[in-house]
Coordinates of C-alpha atoms in Angstrom, one line a residue:
M8 CA 50.4 23.7 92.1
L9 CA 50.6 22.6 88.5
V10 CA 53.4 20.2 87.5
Y11 CA 54.4 20.3 83.9
A12 CA 56.3 18.1 81.5
I13 CA 57.4 19.5 78.2
L14 CA 58.0 17.3 75.2
I15 CA 60.5 18.9 72.7
V16 CA 60.1 17.0 69.5
D17 CA 62.9 16.5 67.0
M18 CA 64.7 19.8 67.4
Q19 CA 67.8 18.3 65.9
A20 CA 70.5 19.6 63.5
G21 CA 69.1 17.4 60.7
M22 CA 66.1 19.7 60.5
L23 CA 68.3 22.5 59.1
A24 CA 68.6 20.6 55.8
G25 CA 66.2 21.6 53.1
A26 CA 63.9 24.7 53.1
P27 CA 64.1 27.1 56.0
K28 CA 61.9 26.4 59.0
H29 CA 59.3 29.1 59.8
D30 CA 60.5 31.5 62.6
L31 CA 63.1 28.9 63.8
A32 CA 65.0 31.4 66.0
G33 CA 61.8 32.5 67.7
V34 CA 60.7 28.9 68.2
V35 CA 64.0 28.1 69.8
A36 CA 63.8 31.1 72.1
R37 CA 60.3 30.2 73.2
I38 CA 61.2 26.5 73.8
N39 CA 64.1 27.7 76.0
A40 CA 61.7 29.9 78.0
L41 CA 59.2 27.1 78.3
T42 CA 61.8 24.5 79.4
A43 CA 63.1 27.0 82.1
M44 CA 59.5 27.5 83.3
V45 CA 58.8 23.8 83.5
R46 CA 62.1 23.1 85.4
G47 CA 61.4 26.0 87.7
S48 CA 58.0 24.6 88.6
G49 CA 59.4 21.2 89.5
G50 CA 58.5 19.6 86.1
R51 CA 60.6 17.8 83.6
A52 CA 61.8 18.5 80.1
V53 CA 61.8 15.5 77.8
W54 CA 63.8 15.8 74.6
I55 CA 62.4 13.6 71.8
R56 CA 65.2 12.6 69.4
H57 CA 64.4 11.1 66.0
C58 CA 66.7 8.1 65.2
G59 CA 66.8 7.7 61.5
Q60 CA 68.0 5.0 59.2
P61 CA 71.7 4.5 58.2
G62 CA 72.7 7.3 55.8
D63 CA 69.8 9.7 56.4
G64 CA 70.1 13.1 58.1
F65 CA 69.1 11.7 61.5
E66 CA 71.2 8.6 61.7
P67 CA 72.2 8.0 65.3
G68 CA 75.7 9.5 66.0
S69 CA 75.7 11.7 62.9
P70 CA 75.8 15.5 63.1
G71 CA 72.1 15.7 62.1
W72 CA 71.1 13.5 65.1
E73 CA 72.4 16.1 67.6
F74 CA 70.0 18.6 69.2
L75 CA 70.3 22.2 68.0
P76 CA 73.1 23.8 70.1
E77 CA 71.0 26.9 70.8
L78 CA 68.6 24.8 72.9
L79 CA 69.3 25.0 76.6
R80 CA 69.3 21.5 78.0
A81 CA 69.9 20.5 81.6
P82 CA 71.4 17.3 83.2
E83 CA 68.1 16.4 84.8
D84 CA 66.2 16.4 81.5
A85 CA 65.1 13.1 80.0
E86 CA 65.6 11.9 76.5
I87 CA 63.5 9.5 74.4
G88 CA 64.6 8.1 71.0
K89 CA 62.0 7.4 68.4
T90 CA 61.8 6.0 64.9
L91 CA 58.3 6.9 63.9
N92 CA 56.3 10.2 63.8
D93 CA 54.6 9.4 67.1
A94 CA 56.9 9.9 70.1
Y95 CA 55.0 7.3 72.1
A96 CA 55.1 4.5 69.4
G97 CA 57.5 1.8 70.5
T98 CA 59.1 4.0 73.2
G99 CA 59.0 4.4 77.0
L100 CA 57.5 7.9 76.8
A101 CA 54.0 6.9 78.2
A102 CA 55.6 5.0 81.1
L103 CA 57.9 8.0 81.9
L104 CA 55.0 10.4 81.9
R105 CA 53.0 8.1 84.2
E106 CA 55.9 8.0 86.6
L107 CA 56.2 11.8 86.5
T108 CA 52.4 12.4 86.9
P109 CA 52.4 15.8 85.3
S110 CA 49.3 18.0 85.5
R111 CA 49.9 19.1 82.0
V112 CA 52.1 17.9 79.1
L113 CA 53.3 20.7 76.8
V114 CA 54.2 19.6 73.2
C115 CA 56.4 21.7 70.9
G116 CA 59.1 21.2 68.3
W117 CA 59.3 20.2 64.6
A118 CA 57.5 19.4 62.3
T119 CA 54.0 20.8 63.1
D120 CA 52.2 18.5 60.6
F121 CA 54.1 15.3 61.2
C122 CA 55.8 14.5 64.5
V123 CA 54.3 17.3 66.6
D124 CA 50.8 16.5 65.4
S125 CA 51.2 12.8 66.0
T126 CA 52.6 13.4 69.4
V127 CA 49.8 15.8 70.4
R128 CA 47.2 13.3 69.4
S129 CA 49.0 10.5 71.2
T130 CA 49.4 12.6 74.4
V131 CA 45.6 12.9 74.4
S132 CA 45.1 9.2 73.6
H133 CA 47.3 8.2 76.5
G134 CA 45.1 10.2 78.9
F135 CA 47.4 13.2 79.5
A136 CA 46.3 16.8 79.6
A137 CA 47.9 18.2 76.4
V138 CA 48.9 21.9 76.0
V139 CA 50.3 23.2 72.8
P140 CA 52.2 26.5 72.8
S141 CA 50.8 27.9 69.6
D142 CA 54.1 29.6 68.6
A143 CA 56.6 26.9 69.7
H144 CA 56.4 24.5 66.8
T145 CA 57.6 24.9 63.2
L146 CA 58.0 23.5 59.7
S147 CA 58.9 24.5 56.2
D148 CA 56.5 25.7 53.6
R149 CA 54.6 22.8 52.0
P150 CA 54.0 22.5 48.3
H151 CA 50.3 23.4 48.8
L152 CA 50.5 25.7 51.8
P153 CA 52.9 28.2 53.4
A154 CA 54.2 27.2 56.9
P155 CA 52.1 29.9 58.8
A156 CA 48.9 28.5 57.3
V157 CA 49.8 25.0 58.3
I158 CA 50.6 26.2 61.8
R159 CA 47.3 28.1 62.1
H160 CA 45.4 25.1 60.8
H161 CA 47.0 22.7 63.3
N162 CA 46.5 25.1 66.2
W163 CA 42.8 25.3 65.3
L164 CA 42.6 21.6 64.8
W165 CA 44.2 20.6 68.1
S166 CA 41.9 23.1 70.0
E167 CA 38.9 21.4 68.4
L168 CA 39.8 17.7 69.1
I169 CA 37.3 15.8 71.2
A170 CA 39.4 15.1 74.3
D171 CA 38.9 15.0 78.0
P172 CA 40.4 17.3 79.1
P173 CA 40.4 19.4 75.9
V174 CA 43.7 20.3 74.3
R175 CA 44.7 23.8 75.3
V176 CA 46.4 25.9 72.6
L177 CA 47.8 29.2 73.6
P178 CA 50.8 31.5 72.9
T179 CA 54.0 31.0 75.0
N180 CA 53.7 34.4 76.7
E181 CA 50.3 33.4 78.1
L182 CA 51.6 30.0 79.3
L183 CA 54.5 31.7 81.0
A184 CA 52.2 34.3 82.6
E185 CA 49.8 31.6 83.7
A186 CA 52.6 29.6 85.4
S187 CA 54.1 32.6 87.2
P188 CA 52.7 33.0 90.7
P189 CA 51.3 36.5 91.4
H190 CA 53.7 38.7 93.2
Q191 CA 52.6 39.7 96.7
V192 CA 53.2 43.2 97.9
R193 CA 54.5 43.4 101.4
G194 CA 53.2 46.3 103.4

């Protein structure tokens, strides 16, 4: 049986400032479905919280520091505070995952091209089997590229990384179907 951990990166109220985030409601719904699947399989959800500098939108204790209220969190979930893009840098994330020994580590959240990207790459560097739900990460349009193009680019890039095992990138519905045991018909 596969044991999952899911890293939900920076899905905090502070992300609502500025330009709209691509398909945010859909991303939140898919993250909720994935966290339920992970918990249901005996895995663990790990909420990554950006801890900003005094006065910025992610300052600890500020309204922007709180997780989006639409996200379904559970008491058994873990939380890791970070100050850099990479959720592993200067945190206890790698030690927590080594303790949990997941078969696969799902990475989702905000922002595709910064904190999610850094965390996917670091998951691989720390020797974990990384899986990216291709439709469960988001960002705003960038000055040179619209958000959907950035998302497509990073999904392709992660699937092409040289890693052992390779990074798997697939839509949430395929991940959910893969994790559901086949129903047996009684006769």
